[in-house]
mmCIF file of C-alpha atoms in Angstrom:
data_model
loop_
_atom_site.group_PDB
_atom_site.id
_atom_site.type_symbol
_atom_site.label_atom_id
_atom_site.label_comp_id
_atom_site.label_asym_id
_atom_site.label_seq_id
_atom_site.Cartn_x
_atom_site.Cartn_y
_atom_site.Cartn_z
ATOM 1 C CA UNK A 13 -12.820 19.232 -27.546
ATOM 2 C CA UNK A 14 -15.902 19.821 -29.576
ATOM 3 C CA UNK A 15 -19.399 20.310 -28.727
ATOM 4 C CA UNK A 16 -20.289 17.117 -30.453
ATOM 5 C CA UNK A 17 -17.495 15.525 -28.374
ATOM 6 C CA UNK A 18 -18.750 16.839 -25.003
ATOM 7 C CA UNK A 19 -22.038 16.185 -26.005
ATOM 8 C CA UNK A 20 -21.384 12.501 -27.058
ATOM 9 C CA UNK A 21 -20.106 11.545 -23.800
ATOM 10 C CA UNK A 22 -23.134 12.736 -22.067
ATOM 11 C CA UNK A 23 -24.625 8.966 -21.189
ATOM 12 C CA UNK A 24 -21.609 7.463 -20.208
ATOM 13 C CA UNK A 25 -20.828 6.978 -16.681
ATOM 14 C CA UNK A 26 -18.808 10.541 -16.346
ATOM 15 C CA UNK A 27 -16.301 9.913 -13.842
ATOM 16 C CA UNK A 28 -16.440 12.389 -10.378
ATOM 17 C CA UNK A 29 -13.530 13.125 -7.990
ATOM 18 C CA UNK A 30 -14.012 10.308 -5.993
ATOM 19 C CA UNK A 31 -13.354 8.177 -8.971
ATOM 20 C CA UNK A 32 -9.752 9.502 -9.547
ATOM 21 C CA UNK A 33 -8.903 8.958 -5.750
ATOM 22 C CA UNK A 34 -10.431 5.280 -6.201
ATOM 23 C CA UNK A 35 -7.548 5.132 -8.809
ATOM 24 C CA UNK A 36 -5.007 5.461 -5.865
ATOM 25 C CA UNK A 37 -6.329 2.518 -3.915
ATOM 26 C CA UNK A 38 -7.546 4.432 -0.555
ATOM 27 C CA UNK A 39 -7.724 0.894 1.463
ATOM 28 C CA UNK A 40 -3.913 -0.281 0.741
ATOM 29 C CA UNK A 41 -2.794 3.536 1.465
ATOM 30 C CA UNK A 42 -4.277 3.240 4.697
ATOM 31 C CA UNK A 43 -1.781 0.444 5.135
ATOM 32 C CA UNK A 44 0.647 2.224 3.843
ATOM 33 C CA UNK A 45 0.382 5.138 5.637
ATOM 34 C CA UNK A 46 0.050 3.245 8.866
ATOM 35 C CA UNK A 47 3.182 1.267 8.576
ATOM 36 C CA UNK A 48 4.851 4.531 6.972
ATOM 37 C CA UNK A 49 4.092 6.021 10.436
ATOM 38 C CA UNK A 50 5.310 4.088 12.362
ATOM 39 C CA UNK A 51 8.414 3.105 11.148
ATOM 40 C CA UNK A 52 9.284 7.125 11.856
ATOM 41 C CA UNK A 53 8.246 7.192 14.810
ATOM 42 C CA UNK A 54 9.700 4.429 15.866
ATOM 43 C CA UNK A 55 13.088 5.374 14.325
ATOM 44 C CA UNK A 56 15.648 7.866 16.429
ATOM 45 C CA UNK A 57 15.430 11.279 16.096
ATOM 46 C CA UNK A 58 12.712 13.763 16.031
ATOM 47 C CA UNK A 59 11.340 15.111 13.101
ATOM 48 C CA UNK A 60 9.447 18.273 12.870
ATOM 49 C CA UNK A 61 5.448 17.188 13.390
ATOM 50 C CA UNK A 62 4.822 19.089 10.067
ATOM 51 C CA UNK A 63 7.724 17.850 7.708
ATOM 52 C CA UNK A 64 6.616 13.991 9.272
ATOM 53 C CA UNK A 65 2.762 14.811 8.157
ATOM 54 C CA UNK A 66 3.902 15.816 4.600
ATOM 55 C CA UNK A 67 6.675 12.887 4.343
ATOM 56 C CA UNK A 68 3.311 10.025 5.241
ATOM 57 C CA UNK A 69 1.187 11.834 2.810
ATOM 58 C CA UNK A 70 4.225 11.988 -0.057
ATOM 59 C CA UNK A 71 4.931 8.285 0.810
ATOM 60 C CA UNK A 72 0.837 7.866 0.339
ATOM 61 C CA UNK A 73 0.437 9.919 -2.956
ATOM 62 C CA UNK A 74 3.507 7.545 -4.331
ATOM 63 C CA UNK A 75 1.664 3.998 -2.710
ATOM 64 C CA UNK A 76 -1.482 5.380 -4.625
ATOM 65 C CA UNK A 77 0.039 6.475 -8.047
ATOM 66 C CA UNK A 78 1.731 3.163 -7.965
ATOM 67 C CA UNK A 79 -1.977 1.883 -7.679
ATOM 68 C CA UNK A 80 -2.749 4.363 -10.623
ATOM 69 C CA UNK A 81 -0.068 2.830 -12.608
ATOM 70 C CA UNK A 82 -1.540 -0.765 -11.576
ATOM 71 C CA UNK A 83 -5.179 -0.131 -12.573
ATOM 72 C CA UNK A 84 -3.836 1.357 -15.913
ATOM 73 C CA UNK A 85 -1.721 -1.956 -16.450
ATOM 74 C CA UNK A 86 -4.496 -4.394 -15.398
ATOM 75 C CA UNK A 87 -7.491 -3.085 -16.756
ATOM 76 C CA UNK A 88 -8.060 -6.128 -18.950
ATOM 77 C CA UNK A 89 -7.932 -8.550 -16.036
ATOM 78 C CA UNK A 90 -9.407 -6.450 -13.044
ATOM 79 C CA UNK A 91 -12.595 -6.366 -15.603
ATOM 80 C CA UNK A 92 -12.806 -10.439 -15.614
ATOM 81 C CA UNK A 93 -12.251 -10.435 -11.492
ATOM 82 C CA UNK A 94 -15.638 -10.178 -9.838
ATOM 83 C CA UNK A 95 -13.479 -8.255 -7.137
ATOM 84 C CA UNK A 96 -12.074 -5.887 -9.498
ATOM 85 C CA UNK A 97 -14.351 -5.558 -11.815
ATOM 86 C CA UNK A 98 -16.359 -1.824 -10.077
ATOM 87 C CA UNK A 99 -12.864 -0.100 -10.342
ATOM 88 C CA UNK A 100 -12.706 3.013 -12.129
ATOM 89 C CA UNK A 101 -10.974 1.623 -15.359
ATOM 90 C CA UNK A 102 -13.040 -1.165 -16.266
ATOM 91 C CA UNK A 103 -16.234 0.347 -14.825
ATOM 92 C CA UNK A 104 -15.958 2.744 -17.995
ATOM 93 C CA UNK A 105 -15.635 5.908 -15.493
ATOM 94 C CA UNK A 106 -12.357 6.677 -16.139
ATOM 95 C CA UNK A 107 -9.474 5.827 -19.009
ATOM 96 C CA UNK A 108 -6.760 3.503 -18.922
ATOM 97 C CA UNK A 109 -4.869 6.873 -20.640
ATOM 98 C CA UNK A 110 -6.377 8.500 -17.546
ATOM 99 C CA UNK A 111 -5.167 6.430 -15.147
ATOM 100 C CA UNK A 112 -1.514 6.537 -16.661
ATOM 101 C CA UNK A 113 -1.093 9.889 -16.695
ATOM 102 C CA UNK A 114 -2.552 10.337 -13.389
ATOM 103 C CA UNK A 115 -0.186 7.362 -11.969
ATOM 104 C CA UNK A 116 3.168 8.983 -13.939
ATOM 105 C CA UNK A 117 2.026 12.437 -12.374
ATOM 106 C CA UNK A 118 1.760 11.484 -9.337
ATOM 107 C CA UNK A 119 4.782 9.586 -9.173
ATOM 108 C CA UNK A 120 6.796 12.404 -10.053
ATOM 109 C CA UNK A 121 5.228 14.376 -7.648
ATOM 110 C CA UNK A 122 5.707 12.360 -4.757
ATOM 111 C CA UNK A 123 9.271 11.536 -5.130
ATOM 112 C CA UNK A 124 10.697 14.776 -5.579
ATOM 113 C CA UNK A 125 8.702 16.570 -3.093
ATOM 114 C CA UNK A 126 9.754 13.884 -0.348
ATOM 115 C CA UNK A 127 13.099 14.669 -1.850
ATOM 116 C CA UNK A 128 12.859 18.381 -0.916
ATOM 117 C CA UNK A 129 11.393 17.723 2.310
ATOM 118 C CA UNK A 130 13.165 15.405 3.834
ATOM 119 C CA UNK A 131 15.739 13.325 2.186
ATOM 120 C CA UNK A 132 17.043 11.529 -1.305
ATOM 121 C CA UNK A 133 17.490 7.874 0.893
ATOM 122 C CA UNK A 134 13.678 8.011 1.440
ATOM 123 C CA UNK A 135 13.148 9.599 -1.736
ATOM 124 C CA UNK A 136 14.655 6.907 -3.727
ATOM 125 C CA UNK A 137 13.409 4.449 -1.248
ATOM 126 C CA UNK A 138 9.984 5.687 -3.006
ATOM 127 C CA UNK A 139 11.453 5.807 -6.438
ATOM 128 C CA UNK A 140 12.104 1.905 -6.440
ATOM 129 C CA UNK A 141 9.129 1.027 -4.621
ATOM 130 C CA UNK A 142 6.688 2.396 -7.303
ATOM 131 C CA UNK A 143 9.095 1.084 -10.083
ATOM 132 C CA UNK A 144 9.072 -2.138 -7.773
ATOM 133 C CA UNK A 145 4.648 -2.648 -7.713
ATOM 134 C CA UNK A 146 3.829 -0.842 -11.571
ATOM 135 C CA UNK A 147 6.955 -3.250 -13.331
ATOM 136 C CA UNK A 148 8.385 -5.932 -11.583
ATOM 137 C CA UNK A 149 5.195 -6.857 -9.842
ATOM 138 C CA UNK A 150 2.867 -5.559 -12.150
ATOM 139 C CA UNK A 151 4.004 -5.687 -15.713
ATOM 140 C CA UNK A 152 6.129 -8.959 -15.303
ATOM 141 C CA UNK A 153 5.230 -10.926 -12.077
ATOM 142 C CA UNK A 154 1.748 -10.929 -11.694
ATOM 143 C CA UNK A 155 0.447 -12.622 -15.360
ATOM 144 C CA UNK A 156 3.891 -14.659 -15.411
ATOM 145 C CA UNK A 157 4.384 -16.909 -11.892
ATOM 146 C CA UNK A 158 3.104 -18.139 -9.052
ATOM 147 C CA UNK A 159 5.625 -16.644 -7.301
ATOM 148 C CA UNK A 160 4.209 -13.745 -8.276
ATOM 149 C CA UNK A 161 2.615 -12.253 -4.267
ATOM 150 C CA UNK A 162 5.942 -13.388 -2.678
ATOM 151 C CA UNK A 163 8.602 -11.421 -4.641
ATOM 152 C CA UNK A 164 5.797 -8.746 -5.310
ATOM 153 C CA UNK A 165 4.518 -8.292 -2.052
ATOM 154 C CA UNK A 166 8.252 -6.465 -1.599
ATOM 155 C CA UNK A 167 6.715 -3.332 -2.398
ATOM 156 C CA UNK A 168 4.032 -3.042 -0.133
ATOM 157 C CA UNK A 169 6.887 -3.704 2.956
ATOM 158 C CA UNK A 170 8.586 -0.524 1.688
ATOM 159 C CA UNK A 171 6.699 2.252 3.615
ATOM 160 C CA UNK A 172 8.520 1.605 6.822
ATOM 161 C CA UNK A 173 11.548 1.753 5.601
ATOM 162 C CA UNK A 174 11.038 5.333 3.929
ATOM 163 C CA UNK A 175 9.397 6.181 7.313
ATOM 164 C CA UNK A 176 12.661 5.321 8.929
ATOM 165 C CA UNK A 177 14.608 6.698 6.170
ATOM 166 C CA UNK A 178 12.739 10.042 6.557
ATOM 167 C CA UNK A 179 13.955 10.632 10.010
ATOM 168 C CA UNK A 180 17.466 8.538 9.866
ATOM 169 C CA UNK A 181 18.540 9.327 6.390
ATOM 170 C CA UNK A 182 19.327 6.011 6.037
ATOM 171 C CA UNK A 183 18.498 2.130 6.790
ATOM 172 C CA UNK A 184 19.554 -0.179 9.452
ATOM 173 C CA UNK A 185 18.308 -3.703 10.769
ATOM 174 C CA UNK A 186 15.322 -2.374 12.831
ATOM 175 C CA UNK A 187 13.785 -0.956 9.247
ATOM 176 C CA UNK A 188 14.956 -4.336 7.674
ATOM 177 C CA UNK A 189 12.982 -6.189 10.215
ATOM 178 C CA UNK A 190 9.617 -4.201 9.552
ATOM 179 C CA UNK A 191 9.983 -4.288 5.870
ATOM 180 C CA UNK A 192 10.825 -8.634 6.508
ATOM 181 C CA UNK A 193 7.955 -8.851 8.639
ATOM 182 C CA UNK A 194 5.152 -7.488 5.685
ATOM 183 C CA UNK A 195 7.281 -8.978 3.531
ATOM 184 C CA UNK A 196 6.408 -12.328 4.993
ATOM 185 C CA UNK A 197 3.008 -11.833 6.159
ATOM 186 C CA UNK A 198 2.111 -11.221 2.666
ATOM 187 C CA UNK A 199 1.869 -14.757 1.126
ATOM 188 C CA UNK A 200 -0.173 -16.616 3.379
ATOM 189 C CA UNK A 201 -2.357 -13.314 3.479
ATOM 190 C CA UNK A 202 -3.503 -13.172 -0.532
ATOM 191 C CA UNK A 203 -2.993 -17.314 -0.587
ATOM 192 C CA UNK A 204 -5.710 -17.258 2.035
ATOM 193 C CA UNK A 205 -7.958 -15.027 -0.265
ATOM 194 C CA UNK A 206 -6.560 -16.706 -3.219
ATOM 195 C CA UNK A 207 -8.515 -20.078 -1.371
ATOM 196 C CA UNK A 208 -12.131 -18.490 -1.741
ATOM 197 C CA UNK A 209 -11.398 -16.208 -4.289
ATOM 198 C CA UNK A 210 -10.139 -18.821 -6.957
ATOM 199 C CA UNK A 211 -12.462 -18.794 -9.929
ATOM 200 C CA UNK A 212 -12.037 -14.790 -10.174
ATOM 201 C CA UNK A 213 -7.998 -15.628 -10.244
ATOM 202 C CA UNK A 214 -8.145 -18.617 -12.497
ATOM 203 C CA UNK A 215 -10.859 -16.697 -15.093
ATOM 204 C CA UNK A 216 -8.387 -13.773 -15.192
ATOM 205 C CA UNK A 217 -5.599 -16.058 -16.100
ATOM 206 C CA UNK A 218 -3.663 -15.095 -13.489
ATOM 207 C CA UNK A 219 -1.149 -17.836 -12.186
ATOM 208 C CA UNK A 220 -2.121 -17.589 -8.736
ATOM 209 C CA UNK A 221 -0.690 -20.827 -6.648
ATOM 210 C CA UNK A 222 -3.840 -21.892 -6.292
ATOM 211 C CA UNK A 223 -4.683 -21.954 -9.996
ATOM 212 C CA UNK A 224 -0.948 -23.435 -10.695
ATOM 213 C CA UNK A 225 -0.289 -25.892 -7.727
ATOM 214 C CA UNK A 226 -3.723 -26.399 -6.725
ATOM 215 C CA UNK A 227 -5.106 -25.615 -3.215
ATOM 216 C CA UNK A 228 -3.459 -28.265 -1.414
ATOM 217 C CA UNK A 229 0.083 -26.549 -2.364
ATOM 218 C CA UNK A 230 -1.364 -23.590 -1.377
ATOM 219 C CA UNK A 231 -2.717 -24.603 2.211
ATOM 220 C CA UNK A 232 0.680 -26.464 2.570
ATOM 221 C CA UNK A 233 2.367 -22.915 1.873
ATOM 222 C CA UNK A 234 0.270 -20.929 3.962
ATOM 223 C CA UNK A 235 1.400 -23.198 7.013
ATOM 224 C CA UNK A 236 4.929 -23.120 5.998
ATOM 225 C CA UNK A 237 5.383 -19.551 5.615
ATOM 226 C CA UNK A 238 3.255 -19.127 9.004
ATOM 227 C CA UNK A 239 5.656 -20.597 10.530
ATOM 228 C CA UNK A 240 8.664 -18.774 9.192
ATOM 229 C CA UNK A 241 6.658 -15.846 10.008
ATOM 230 C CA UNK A 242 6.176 -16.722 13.385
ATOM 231 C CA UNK A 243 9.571 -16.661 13.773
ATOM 232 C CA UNK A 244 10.619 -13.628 12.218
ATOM 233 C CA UNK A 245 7.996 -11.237 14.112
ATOM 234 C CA UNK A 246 8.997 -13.054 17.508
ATOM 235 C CA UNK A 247 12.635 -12.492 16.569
ATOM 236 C CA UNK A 248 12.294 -8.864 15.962
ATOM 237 C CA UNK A 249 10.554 -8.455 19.526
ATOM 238 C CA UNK A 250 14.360 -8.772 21.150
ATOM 239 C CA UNK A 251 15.927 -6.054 19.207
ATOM 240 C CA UNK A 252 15.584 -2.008 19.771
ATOM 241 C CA UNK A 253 11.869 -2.153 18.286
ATOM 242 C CA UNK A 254 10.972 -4.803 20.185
ATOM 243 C CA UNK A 255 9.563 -4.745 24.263
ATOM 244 C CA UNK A 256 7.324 -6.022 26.468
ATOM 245 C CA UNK A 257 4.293 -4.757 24.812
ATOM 246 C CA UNK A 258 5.120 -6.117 21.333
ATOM 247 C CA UNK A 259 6.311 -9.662 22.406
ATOM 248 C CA UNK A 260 2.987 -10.158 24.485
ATOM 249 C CA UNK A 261 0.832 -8.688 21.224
ATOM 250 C CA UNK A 262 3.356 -11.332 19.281
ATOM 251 C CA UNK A 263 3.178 -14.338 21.590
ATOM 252 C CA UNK A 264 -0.355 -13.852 21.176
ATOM 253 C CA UNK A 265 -1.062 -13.442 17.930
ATOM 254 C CA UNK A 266 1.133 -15.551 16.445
ATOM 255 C CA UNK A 267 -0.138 -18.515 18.282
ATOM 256 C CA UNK A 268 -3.176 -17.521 16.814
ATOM 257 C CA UNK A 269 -1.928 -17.189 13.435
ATOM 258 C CA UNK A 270 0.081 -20.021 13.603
ATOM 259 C CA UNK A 271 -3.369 -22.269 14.899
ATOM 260 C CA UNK A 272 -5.213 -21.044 11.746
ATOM 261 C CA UNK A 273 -2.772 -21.936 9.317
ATOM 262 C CA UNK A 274 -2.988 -25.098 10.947
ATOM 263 C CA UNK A 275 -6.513 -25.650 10.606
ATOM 264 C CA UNK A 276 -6.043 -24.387 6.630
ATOM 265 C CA UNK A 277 -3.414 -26.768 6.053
ATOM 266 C CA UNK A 278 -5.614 -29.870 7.756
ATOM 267 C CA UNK A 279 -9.080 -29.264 5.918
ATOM 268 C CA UNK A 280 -9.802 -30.769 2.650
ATOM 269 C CA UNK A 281 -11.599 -29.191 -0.333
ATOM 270 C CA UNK A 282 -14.457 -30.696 0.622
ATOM 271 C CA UNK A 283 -14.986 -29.462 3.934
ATOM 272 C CA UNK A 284 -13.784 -25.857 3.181
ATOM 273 C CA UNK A 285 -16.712 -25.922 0.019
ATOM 274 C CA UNK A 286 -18.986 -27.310 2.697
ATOM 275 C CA UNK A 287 -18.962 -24.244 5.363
ATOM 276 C CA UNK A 288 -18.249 -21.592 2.529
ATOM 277 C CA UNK A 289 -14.231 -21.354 3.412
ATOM 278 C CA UNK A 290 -15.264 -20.220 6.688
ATOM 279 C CA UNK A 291 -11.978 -20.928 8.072
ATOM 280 C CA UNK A 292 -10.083 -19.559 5.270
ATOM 281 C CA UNK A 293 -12.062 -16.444 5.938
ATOM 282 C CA UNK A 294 -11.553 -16.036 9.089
ATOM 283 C CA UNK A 295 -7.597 -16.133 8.666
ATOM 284 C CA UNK A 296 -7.670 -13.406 6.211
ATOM 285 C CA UNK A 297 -9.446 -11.217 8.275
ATOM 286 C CA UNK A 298 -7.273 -12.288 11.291
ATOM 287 C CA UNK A 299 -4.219 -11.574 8.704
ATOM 288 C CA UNK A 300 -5.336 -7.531 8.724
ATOM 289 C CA UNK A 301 -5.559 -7.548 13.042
ATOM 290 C CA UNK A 302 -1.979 -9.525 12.483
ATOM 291 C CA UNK A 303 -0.044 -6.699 11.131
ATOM 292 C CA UNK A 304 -2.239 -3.767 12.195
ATOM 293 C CA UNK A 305 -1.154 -5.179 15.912
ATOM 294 C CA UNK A 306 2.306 -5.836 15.340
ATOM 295 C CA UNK A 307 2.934 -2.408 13.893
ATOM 296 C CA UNK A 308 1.052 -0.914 16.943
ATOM 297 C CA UNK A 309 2.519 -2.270 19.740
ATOM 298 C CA UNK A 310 6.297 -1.050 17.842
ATOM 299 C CA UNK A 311 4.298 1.961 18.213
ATOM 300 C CA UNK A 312 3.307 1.713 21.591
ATOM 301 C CA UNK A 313 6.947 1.218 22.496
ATOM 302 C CA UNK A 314 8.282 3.861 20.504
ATOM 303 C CA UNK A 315 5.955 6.021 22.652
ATOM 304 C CA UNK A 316 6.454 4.730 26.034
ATOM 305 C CA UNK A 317 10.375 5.182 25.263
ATOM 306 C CA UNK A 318 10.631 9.300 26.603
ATOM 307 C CA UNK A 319 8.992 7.461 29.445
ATOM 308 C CA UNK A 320 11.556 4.971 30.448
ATOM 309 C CA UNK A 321 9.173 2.285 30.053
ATOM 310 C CA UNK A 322 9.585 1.431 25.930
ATOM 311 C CA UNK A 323 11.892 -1.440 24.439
ATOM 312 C CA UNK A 324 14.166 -3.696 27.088
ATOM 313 C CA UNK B 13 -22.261 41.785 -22.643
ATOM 314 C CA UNK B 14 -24.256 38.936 -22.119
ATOM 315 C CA UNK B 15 -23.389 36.476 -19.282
ATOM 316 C CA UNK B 16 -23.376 33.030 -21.615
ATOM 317 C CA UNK B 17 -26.131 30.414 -19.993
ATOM 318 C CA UNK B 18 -23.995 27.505 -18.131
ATOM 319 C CA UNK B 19 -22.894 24.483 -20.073
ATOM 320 C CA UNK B 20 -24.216 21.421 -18.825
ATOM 321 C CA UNK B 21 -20.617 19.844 -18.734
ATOM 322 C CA UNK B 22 -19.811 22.475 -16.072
ATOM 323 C CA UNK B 23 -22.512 21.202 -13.637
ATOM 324 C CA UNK B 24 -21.630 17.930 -14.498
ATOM 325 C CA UNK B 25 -18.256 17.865 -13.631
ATOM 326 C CA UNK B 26 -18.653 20.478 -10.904
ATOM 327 C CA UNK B 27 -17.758 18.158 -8.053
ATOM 328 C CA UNK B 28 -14.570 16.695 -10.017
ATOM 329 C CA UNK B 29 -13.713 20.504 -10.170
ATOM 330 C CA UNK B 30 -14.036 21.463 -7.213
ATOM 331 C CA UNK B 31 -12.598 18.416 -6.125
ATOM 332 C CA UNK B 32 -9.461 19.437 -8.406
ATOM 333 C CA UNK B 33 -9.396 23.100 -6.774
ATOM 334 C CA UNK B 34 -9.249 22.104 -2.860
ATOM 335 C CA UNK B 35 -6.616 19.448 -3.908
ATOM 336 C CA UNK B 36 -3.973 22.154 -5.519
ATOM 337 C CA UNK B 37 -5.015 24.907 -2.857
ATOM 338 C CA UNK B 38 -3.703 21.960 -0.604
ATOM 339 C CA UNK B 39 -0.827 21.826 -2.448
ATOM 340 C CA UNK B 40 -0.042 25.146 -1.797
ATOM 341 C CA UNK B 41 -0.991 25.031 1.376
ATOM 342 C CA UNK B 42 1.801 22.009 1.805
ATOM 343 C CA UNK B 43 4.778 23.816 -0.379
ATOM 344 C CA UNK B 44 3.725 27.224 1.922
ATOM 345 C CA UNK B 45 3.901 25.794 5.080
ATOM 346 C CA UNK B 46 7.464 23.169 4.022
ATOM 347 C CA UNK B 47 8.952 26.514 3.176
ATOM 348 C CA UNK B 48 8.080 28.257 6.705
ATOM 349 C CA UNK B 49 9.618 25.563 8.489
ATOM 350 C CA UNK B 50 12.612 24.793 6.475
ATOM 351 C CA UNK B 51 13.592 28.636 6.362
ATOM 352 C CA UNK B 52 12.977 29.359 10.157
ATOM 353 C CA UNK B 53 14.866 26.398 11.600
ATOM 354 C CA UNK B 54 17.694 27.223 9.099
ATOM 355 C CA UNK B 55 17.721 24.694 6.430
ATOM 356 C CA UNK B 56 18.964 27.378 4.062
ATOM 357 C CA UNK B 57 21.658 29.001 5.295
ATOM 358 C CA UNK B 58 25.278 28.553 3.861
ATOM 359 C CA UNK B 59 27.632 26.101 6.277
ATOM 360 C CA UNK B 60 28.998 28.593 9.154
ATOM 361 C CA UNK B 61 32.298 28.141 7.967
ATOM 362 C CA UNK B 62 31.662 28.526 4.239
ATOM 363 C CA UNK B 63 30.133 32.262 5.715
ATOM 364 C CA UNK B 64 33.184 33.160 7.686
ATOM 365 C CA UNK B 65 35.169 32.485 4.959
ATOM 366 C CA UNK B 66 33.738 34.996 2.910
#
């Protein structure tokens, strides 16, 4: 690079560190790293404290290179989406080049060293969950069905079953269950935001259900996968990462879940425009308690097990 | 010699370098300390068997 080159760049927006770490998508890793957590702990077996902090952080640098790979992929739409719009790549702060060699990197990174630390079932695990968001979801879902959050959302339930790969070395129904239960939750979660969100999703060209079906489909799906979701977490509270604690948190909250859908799938367009999707709102930020409690109270049991007192 | 007078693109992308620096002394920091552990609780070392037969 030149002088004239550096010098040319000077009064564009130069991008700092805390751009490139925007590129991983710190908010979903938080997820990720949450539900990554937990499904080791709650798994048999003890792993050493410091291999289990590096395994959550490789299985975070791989959630967030995915992102990378993402922003790289969608730079033309996240610039139309009012939501999107102040990420790195279209901001101007960093390159779409930038943010695919960053994402590749990464990648690479993070799968082979959870490789050499703990084992190749979470490793590949990994592998297909990045391949799973930056192509199936990204390059060939997202712009081409509706569909595109259920099948997609797949790869955001992954982390708990690399958590419970890293100390098992393997999978079993108690990881299936946790990955299910994301895997559900996901779809009436973005349909929800989908509801008040539309214009940015329809402007984009992204076949959202909302912008495909319209939002009466869409409030009729919510409920319906509510309910199947209902079901699912208050199944998985009578297997070995299930007790007391989590089918209380469950009863609860799924009641509650279930009684927002509810009210989603009775309003009218009308009445949501009238009180700003107030209701709508409120179920998507009801959504984030939903899984943030479900996960902790297969925590809290996992804990309370060396005490006699976790699980039946 | 003469000590050259700082480039401006050096204070401008100080933080993303420094940024940059704590990130791979981290790195080290992580491949270090996976080493310690894997070496003292025996990840290494050859099958018992494969030593005896030796």
């Amino acid at each position: 690079m030149s002088d004239a080159t550096i010098n040319s760049t000077v009064n564009q927006p130069e991008a700092g560190f805390g751009d490139y770490v925007a590129l991983l998508k710190p908010r979903v890793m938080s997820l990720v790293v949450f539900t990554a957590a937990v499904g080791l702990l709650a798994a048999p077996g003890a792993v050493h404290p410091f291999i289990a902090f590096c395994a959550i952080l490789f299985i975070a640098i791989g959630a967030g290179a995915s992102g990378a790979l993402n922003m790289w992929w969608d730079a033309d739409i996240d610039a139309v989406m009012k939501r999107t719009a102040r990420r790195p790549v279209p901001a101007g702060k960093v390159t779409a080049d930038e943010a695919l060699g960053v994402g590749v990197a990464l990648s690479g990174l993070a799968v082979t060293m959870l490789w050499l630390a703990t084992n190749w079932v979470a490793a590949a695990i990994l592998a297909f969950t990045i391949f799973f968001y930056a192509v199936v979801y990204t390059m060939w879902l997202k712009r081409w069905t509706p569909q595109n959050i259920v099948i997609g959302g797949a790869a955001g339930a992954f982390p708990p079953m690399i958590g419970w790969a890293v100390a098992t070395g393997g999978v079993s129904v108690e990881s299936v269950l946790m990955f299910a239960l994301i895997f559900m939750w996901t779809p009436p979660h973005f349909w929800a935001l989908a509801l008040f969100m539309n214009s940015d999703y329809e402007n984009a060209g992204v076949p959202m259900l909302t912008v495909t079906h319209g939002r009466r489909t869409t409030r009729t799906h919510i409920f319906v996968y509510t309910l199947l979701l209902a079901v699912l977490a208050l199944g998985a509270g009578v297997t070995a990462i299930g007790g007391p604690i989590y089918m209380a948190v469950a009863v609860v909250l799924n009641a509650m879940f279930v009684l927002g859908a509810w009210r989603i799938w009775r309003r009218d367009e009308d009445s949501a425009a009238l009180d700003k999707y107030l209701v709508e709102k409120k179920f998507f930020r009801l959504s984030l308690l939903y899984l943030f409690a479900h996960f902790g109270a297969i925590l809290a049991e996992a804990a309370l097990r060396p005490w006699g007192m976790g699980g039946w | 010699m003469s000590f050259h007078k700082e480039h401006e693109l050096h204070t401008r992308r100080k933080g993303r370098n420094i940024g940059l620096g704590l990130t791979l002394v981290a790195l080290i920091c992580i491949v270090f300390g996976l080493t310690v552990v894997k070496v003292t609780r025996g990840d290494f070392e050859p099958p018992r068997g494969q030593v005896e037969g030796n």
